[in-house]
Short mmCIF file of C-alpha atoms in Angstrom, two decimals:
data_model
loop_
_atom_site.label_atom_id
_atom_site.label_comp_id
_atom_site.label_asym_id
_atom_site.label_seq_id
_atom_site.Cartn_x
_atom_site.Cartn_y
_atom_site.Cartn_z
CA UNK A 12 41.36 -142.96 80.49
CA UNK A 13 41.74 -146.56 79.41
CA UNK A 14 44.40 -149.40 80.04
CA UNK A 15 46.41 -150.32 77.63
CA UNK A 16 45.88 -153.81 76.35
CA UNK A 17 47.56 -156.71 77.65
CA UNK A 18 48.39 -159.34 74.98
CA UNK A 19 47.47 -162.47 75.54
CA UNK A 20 50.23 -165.43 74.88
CA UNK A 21 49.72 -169.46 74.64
CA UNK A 22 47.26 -170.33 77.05
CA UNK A 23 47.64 -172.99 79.58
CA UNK A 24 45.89 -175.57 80.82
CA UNK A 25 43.00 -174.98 82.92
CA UNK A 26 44.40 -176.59 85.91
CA UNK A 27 47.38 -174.82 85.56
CA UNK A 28 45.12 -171.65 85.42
CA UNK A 29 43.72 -172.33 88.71
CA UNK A 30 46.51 -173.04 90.42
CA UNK A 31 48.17 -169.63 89.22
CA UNK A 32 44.82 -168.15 90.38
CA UNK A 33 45.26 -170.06 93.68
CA UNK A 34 48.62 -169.08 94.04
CA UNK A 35 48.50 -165.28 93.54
CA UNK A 36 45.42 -165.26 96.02
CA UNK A 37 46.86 -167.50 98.85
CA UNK A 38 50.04 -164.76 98.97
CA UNK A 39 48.10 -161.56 99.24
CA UNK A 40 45.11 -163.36 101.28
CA UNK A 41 48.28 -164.22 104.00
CA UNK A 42 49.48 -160.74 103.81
CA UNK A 43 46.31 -158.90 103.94
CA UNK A 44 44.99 -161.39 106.99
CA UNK A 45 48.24 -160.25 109.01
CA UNK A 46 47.64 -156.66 108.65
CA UNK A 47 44.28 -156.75 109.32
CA UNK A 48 44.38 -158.86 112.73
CA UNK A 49 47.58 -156.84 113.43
CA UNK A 50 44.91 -153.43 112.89
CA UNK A 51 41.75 -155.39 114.66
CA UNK A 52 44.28 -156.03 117.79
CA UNK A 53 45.78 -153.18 117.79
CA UNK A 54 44.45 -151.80 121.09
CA UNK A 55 45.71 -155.16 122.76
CA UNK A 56 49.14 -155.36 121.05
CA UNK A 57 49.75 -151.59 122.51
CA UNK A 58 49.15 -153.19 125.83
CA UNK A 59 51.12 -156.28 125.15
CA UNK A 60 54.23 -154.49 123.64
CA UNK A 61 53.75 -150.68 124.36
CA UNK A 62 52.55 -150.42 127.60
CA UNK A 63 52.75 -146.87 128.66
CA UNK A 64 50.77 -144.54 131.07
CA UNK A 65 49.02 -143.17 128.76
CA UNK A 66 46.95 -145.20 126.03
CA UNK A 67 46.88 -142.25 123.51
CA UNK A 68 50.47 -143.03 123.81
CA UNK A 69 50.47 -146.69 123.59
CA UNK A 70 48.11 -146.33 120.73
CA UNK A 71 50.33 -144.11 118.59
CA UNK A 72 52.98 -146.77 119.45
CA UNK A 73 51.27 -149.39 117.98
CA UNK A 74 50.07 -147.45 114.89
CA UNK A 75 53.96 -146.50 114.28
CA UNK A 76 54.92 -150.18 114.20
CA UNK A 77 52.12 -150.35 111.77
CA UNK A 78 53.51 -147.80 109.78
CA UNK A 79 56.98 -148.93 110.15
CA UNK A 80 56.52 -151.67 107.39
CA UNK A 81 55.03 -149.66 105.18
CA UNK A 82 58.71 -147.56 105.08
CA UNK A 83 60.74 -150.50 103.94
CA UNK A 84 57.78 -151.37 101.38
CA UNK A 85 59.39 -148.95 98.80
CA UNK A 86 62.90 -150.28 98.84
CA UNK A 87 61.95 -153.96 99.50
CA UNK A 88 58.93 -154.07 96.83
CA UNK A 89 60.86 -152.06 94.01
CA UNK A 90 64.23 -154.67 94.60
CA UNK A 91 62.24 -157.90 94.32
CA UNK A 92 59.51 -156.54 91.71
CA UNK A 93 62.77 -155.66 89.68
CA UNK A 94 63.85 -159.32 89.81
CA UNK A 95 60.78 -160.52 88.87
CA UNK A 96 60.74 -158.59 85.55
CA UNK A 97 63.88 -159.91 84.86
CA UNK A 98 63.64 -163.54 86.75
CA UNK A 99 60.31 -164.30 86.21
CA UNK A 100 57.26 -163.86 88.56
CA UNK A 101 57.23 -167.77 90.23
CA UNK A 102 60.86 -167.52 91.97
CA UNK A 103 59.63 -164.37 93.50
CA UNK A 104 56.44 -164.89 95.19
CA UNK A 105 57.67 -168.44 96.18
CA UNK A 106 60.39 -166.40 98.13
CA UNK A 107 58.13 -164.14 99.51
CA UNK A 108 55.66 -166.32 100.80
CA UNK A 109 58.65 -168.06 103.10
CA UNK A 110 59.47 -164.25 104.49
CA UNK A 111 55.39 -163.53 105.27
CA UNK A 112 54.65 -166.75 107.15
CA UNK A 113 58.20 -166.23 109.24
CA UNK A 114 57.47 -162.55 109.96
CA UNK A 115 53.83 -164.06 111.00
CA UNK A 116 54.93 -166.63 113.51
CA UNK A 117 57.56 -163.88 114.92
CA UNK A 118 54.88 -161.71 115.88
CA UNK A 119 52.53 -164.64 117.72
CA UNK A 120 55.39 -165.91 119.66
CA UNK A 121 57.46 -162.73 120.68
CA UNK A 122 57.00 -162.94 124.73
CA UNK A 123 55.34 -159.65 125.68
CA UNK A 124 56.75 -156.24 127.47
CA UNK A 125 56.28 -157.80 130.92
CA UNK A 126 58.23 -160.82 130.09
CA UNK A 127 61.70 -159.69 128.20
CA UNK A 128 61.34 -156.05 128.13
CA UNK A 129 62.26 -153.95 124.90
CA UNK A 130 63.39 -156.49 123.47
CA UNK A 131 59.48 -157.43 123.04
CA UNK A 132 59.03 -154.28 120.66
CA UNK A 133 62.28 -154.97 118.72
CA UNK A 134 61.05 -157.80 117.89
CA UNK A 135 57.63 -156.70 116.58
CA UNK A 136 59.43 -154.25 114.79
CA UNK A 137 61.53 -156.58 113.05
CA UNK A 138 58.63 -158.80 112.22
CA UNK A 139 56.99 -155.78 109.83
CA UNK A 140 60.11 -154.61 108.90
CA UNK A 141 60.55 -157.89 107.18
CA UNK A 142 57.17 -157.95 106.04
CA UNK A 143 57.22 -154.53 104.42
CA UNK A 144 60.25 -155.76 102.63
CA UNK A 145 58.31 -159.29 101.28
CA UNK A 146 54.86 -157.29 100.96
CA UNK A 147 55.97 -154.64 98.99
CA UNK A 148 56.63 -156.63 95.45
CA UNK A 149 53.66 -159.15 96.72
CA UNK A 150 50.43 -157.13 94.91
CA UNK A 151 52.30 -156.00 91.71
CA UNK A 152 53.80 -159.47 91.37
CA UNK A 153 50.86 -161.48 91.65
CA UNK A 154 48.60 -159.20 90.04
CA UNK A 155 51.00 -159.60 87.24
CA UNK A 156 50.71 -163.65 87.08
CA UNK A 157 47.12 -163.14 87.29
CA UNK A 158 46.32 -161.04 84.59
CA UNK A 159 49.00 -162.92 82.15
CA UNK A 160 47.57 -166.35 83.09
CA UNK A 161 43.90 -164.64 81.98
CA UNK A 162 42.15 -165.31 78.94
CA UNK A 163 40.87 -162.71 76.49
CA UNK A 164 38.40 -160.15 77.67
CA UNK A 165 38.78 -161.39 81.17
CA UNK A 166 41.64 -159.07 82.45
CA UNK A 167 39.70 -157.17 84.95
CA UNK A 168 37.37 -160.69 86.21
CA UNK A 169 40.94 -161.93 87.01
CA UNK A 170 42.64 -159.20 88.70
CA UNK A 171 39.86 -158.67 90.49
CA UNK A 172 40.53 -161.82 92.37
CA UNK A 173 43.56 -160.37 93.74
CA UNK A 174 41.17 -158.44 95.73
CA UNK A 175 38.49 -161.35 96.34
CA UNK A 176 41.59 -161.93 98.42
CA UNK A 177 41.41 -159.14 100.38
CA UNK A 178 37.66 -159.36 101.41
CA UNK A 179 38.03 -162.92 102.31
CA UNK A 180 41.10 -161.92 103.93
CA UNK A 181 39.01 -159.31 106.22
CA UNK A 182 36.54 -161.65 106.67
CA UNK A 183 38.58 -164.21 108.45
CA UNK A 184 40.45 -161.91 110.12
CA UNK A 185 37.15 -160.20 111.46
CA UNK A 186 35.78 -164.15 112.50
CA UNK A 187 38.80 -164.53 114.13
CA UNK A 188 38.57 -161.48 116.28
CA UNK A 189 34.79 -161.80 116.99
CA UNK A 190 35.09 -165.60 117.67
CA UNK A 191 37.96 -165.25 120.43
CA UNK A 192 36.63 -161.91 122.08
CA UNK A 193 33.22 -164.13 122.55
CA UNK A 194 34.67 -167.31 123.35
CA UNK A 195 37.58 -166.01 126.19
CA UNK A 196 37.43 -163.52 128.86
CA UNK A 197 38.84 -160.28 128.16
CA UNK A 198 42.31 -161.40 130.39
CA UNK A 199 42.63 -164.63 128.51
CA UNK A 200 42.22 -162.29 125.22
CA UNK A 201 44.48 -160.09 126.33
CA UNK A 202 47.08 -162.94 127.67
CA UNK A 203 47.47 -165.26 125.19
CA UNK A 204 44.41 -165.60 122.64
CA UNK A 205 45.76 -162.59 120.17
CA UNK A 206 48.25 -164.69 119.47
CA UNK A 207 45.79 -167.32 118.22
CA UNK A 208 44.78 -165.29 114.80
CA UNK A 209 48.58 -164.68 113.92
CA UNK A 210 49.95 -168.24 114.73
CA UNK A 211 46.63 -169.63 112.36
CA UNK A 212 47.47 -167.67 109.87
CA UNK A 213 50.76 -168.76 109.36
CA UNK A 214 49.76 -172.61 108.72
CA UNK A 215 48.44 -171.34 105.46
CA UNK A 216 52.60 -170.71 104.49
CA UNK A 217 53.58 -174.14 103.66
CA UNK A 218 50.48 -175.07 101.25
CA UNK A 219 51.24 -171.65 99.84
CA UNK A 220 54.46 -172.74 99.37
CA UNK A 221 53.77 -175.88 97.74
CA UNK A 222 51.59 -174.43 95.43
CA UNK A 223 53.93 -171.68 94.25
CA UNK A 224 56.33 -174.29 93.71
CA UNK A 225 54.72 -176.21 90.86
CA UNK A 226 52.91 -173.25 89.40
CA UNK A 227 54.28 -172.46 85.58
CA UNK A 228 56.17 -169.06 84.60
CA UNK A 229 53.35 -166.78 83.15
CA UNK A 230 52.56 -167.33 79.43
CA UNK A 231 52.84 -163.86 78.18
CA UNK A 232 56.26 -163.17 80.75
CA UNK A 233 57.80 -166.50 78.84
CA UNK A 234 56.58 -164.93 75.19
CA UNK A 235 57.44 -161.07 75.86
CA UNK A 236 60.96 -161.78 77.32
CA UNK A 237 62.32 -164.29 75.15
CA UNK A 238 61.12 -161.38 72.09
CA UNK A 239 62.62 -158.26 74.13
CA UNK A 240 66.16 -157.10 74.77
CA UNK A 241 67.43 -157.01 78.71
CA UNK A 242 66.55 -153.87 80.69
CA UNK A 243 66.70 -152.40 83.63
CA UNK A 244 63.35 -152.38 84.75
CA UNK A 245 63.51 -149.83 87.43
CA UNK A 246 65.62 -147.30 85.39
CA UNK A 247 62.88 -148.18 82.00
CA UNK A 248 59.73 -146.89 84.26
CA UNK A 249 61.46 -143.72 85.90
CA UNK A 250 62.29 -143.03 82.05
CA UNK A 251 59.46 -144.26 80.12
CA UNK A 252 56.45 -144.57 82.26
CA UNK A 253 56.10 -141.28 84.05
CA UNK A 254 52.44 -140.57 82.77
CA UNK A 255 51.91 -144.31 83.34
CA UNK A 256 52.79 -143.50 87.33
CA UNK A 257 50.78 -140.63 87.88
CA UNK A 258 47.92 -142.30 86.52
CA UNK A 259 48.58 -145.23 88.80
CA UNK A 260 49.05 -142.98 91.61
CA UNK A 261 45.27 -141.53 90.96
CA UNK A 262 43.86 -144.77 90.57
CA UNK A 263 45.56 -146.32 93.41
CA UNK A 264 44.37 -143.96 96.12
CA UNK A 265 40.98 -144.19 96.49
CA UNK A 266 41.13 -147.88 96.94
CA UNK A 267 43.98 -147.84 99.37
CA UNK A 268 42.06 -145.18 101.42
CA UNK A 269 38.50 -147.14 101.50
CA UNK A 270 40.88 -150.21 102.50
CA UNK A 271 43.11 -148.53 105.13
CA UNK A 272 40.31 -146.02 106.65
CA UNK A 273 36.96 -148.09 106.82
CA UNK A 274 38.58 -151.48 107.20
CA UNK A 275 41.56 -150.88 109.08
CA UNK A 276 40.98 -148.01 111.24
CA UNK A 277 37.43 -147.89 111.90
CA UNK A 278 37.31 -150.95 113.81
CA UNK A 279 39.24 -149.66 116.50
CA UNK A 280 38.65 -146.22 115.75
CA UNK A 281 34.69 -147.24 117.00
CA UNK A 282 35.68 -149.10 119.94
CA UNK A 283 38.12 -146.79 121.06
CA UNK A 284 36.62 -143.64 120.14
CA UNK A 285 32.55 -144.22 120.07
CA UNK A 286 32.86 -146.82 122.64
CA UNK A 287 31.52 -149.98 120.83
CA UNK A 288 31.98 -153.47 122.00
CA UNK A 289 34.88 -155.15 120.55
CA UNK A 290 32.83 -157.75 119.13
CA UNK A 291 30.99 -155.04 117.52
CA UNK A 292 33.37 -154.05 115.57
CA UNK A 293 34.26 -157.42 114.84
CA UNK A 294 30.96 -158.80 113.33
CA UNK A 295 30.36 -155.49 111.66
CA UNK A 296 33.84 -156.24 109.60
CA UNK A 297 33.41 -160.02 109.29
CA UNK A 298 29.57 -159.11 107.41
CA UNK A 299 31.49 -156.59 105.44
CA UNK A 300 34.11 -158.50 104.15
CA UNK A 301 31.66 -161.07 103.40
CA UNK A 302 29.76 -158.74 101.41
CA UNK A 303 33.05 -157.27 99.53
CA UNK A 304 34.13 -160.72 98.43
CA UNK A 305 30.69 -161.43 96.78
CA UNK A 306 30.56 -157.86 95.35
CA UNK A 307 34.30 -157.35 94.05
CA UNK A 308 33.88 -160.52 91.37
CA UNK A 309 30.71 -159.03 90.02
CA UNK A 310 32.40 -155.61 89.80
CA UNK A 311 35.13 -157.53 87.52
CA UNK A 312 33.01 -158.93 85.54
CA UNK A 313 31.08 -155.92 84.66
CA UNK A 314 34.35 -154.07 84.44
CA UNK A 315 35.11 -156.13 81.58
CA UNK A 316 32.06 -156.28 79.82
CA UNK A 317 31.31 -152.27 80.33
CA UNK A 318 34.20 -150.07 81.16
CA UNK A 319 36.99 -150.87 83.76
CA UNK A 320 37.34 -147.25 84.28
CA UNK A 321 34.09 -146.00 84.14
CA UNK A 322 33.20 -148.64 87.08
CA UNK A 323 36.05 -147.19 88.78
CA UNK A 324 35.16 -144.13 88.84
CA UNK A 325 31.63 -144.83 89.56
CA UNK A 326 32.46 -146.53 92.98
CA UNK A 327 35.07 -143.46 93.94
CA UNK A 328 32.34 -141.00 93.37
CA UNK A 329 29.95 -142.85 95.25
CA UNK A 330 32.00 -143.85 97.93
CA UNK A 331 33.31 -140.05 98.55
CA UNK A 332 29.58 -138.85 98.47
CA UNK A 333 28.76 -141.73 100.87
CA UNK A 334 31.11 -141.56 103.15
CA UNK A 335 30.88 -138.58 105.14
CA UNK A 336 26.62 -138.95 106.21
CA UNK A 337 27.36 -142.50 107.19
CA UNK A 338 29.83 -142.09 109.24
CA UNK A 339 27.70 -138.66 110.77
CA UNK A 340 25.31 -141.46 111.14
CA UNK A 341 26.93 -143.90 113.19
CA UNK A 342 28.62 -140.98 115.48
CA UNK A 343 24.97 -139.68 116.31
CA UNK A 344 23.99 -142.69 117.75
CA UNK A 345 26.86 -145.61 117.78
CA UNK A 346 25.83 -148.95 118.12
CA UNK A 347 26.21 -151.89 115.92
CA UNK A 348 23.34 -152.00 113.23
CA UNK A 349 24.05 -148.51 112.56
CA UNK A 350 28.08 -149.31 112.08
CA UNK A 351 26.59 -152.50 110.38
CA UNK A 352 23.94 -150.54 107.88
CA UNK A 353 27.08 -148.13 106.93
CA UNK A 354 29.68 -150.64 105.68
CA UNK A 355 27.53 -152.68 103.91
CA UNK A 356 25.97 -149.67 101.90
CA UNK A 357 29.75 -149.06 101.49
CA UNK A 358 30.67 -152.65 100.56
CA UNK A 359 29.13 -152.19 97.06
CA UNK A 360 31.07 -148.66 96.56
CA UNK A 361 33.86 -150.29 97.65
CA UNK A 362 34.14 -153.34 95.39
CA UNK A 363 33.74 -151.11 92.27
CA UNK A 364 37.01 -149.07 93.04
CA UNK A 365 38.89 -152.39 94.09
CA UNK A 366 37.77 -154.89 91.49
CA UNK A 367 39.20 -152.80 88.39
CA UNK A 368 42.23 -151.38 89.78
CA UNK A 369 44.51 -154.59 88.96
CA UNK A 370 43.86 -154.67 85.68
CA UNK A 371 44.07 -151.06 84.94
CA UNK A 372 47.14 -150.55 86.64
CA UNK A 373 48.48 -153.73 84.60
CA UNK A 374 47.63 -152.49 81.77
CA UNK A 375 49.34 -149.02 82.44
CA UNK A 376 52.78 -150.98 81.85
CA UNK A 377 54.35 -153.63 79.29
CA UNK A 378 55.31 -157.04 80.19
CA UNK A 379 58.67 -156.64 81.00
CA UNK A 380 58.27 -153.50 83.02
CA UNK A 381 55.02 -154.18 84.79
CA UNK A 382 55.94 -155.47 88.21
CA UNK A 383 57.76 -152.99 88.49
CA UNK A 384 56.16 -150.55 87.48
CA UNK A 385 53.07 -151.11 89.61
CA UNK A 386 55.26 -151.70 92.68
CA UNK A 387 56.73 -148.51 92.65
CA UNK A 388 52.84 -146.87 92.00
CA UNK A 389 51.78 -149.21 94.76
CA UNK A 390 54.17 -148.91 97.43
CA UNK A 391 54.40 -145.20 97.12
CA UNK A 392 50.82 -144.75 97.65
CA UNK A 393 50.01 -147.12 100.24
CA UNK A 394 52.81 -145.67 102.23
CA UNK A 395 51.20 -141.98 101.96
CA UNK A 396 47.23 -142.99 101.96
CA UNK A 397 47.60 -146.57 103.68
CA UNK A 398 50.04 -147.21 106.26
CA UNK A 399 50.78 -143.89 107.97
CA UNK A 400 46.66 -143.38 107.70
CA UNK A 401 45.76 -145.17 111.24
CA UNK A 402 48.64 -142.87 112.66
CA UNK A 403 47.71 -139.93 111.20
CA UNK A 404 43.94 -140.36 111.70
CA UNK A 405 44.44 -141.23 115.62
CA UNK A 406 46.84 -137.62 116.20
CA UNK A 407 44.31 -135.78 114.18
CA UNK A 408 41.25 -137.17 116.02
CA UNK A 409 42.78 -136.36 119.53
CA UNK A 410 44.07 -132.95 118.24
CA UNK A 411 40.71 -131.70 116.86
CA UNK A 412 38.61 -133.84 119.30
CA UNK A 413 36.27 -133.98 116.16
CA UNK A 414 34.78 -137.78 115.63
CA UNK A 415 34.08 -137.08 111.33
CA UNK A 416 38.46 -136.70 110.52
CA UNK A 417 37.75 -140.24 108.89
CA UNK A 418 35.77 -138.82 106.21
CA UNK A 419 37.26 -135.35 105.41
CA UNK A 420 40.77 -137.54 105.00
CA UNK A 421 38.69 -139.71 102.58
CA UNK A 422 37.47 -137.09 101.01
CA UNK A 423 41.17 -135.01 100.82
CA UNK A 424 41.81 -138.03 99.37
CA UNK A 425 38.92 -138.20 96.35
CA UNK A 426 40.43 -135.09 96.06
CA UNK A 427 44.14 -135.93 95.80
CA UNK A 428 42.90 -138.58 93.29
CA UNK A 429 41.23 -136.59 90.76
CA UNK A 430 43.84 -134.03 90.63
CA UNK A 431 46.75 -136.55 89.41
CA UNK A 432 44.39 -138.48 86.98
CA UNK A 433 44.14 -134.52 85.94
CA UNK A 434 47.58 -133.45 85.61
CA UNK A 435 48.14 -137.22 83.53
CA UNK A 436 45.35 -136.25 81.29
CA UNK A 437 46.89 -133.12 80.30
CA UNK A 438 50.45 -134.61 80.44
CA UNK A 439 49.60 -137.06 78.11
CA UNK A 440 47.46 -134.27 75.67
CA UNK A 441 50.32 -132.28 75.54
CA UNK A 442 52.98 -135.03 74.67
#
């Protein structure tokens, strides 16, 4: 189960290098930082825009709007992943950069419930709606720039800063959270400082911006195109690149699930459910994302020197194994080192599933195809394992009144996993 290999073209300049690395980082750093504070503030926001009589209620609200993104992501991430294959990956994520930091400042300044009514939650709504439509086309695009601006035999050391992103992206978001629920009184918090995190955040759009603006088409996107006839990219994966999916789909789980579950939802699973302090939960994440964004690099490296698979599938395996006695072990007693000790045993797990998996899934699909192609493995799976996970997780929890659902739906998951790189395997055998 190996990627195929991604050509290399004409190499640029090293500056140019960095800023494509820059670039591609900035854009999924901004995205990832809004869905995390939107997940770490989740129990506020339900107060702020959902305000109901029951907080099981508001809470299933909240995790809807969530959700709500992730079921434009499809549509939204397929159209403008298409146009990058045929455009060119720079006009695409300079675009979509503009739509994240609007769809940031929306949500920071909407007045709450109190103050215009449902009109409030409209406008929340419309907020993720617009960034599941920028979002969706955000990781396959940029993961595509990376790995085409990277030079021989250091695929997987550069796609794996797509998720260096990521970790630094939860680690901000987590410093954010920790440093306002210490600094502010839990009114002020809930009055005005959420909006703090959100409004921050969206500064980072016009340097993005700028960047994106002078960055150079890839190399290998310039060479392939100009030596290929025009497709339809879309239409040309559905065709071509079935086994290429389903092998995608496999790879992508795990990672979205370790993401989604343990960085998303536990946070306010723990203060919600095992009644931790929000700040907690907060310095728990902010160590852990610390901790992922040292790992994940050293992951990619090793992924390229050893096997980007076999490190892959090392840190699923582990991370499945791991995950259900260290969660047991935080509900026996809950308190912070012990929600502390688990993610950062985790963290190392963790970085070996995400520091491979944008390179292999690059590698699943040629140049002209590949943003496409990953955005349709992407979007499909982070809709089922990713975004409708916190909503799931929360009905299941209150239905069963059991506190381990987080780790059998991590482990239905593993499960889920192996069974499509399976049925590719033998797909691809018996072709």
């Amino acid at each position: 189960m190996t990627a195929a290999a991604i050509p290399s073209a004409e190499p640029r300049s090293p500056a140019m290098v960095r800023r494509a690395v820059l670039s591609s980082v900035i854009g999924n750093g901004l995205e990832w930082y809004d869905f995390l504070v939107y997940g770490f503030f989740a129990t506020i926001i339900a107060q702020v825009f959902f305000p109901t009589s029951d907080p099981l209620v508001s809470a299933l609200l909240t995790a809807a709007t969530f959700a709500i993104s992730f079921l434009v992501r499809p549509v939204g991430g397929v159209l403008l992943s298409t146009y990058a294959d045929r455009l060119g990956r720079k006009p695409i994520l300079t675009v979509m950069i503009l739509i994240m930091g609007f769809s940031t400042v929306l949500i920071g300044l909407t007045p709450d419930y109190a103050t215009i009514g449902m009109l409030a939650p409209i406008l929340v709504i419309l907020a993720r709606i617009l960034q599941g439509i920028s979002v969706g086309a955000e990781f396959a695009s940029a993961t595509a720039m990376l790995v085409e601006y990277a030079p021989p035999g250091r695929k997987m050391m550069f796609g794996s800063f797509q998720m260096c992103s990521q970790a630094l992206a939860l680690a901000l978001a987590a410093f954010s959270g920790y440093a306002l629920a210490t600094l502010l009184t839990p009114e002020a918090l809930q009055g005005w400082g959420w909006r703090i995190p959100f409004l921050l955040g969206s500064l980072i759009t016009p340097l993005g911006f700028y960047i994106r603006r002078f960055v150079d088409e890839s190399p290998e996107y310039e060479k392939d195109t100009k030596q290929s006839t025009r497709q339809t990219p879309f239409r040309t994966v559905l065709a071509e690149h079935r086994n290429a999916l389903l092998r995608c789909f496999g790879i992508m789980i795990p990672g979205t699930a370790s993401n989604y579950v343990w960085f998303i939802f536990l946070p306010g699973y723990v203060i919600r459910q095992l009644k931790l302090p929000f700040t907690s939960a907060m310095l728990s994440s902010l160590i852990g994302g610390i901790l992922l964004f040292i790992f994940v690099p050293i992951m990619g490296h090793l992924a390229d020197r050893w096997s980007a698979f076999r490190v892959w599938l090392l840190g699923m395996l582990s991370f499945a194994l791991l995950s259900y006695p260290l969660l047991a072990y935080v509900v026996a007693q809950p308190s912070f080192e012990r929600l502390l000790t688990a993610q950062a045993i985790c963290a190392l797990s963790i970085a070996a599933i995400w520091a491979p998996t944008p390179g292999l899934l690059a590698g699943m699909f040629p140049t002209q195809v590949r943003s496409t192609g990953m955005s349709i493995a992407y979007n499909v799976v982070v809709l089922l394992f990713g975004g409708l996970a916190p909503f799931t997780l929360t009905w299941l929890v209150a239905k069963t009144g059991s506190d381990m659902v987080p780790s059998y739906y991590l482990l239905a998951c593993t499960a889920v996993s192996l069974l499509a790189l399976g049925l590719a395997s033998r797909t691809r055998a018996q072709g």
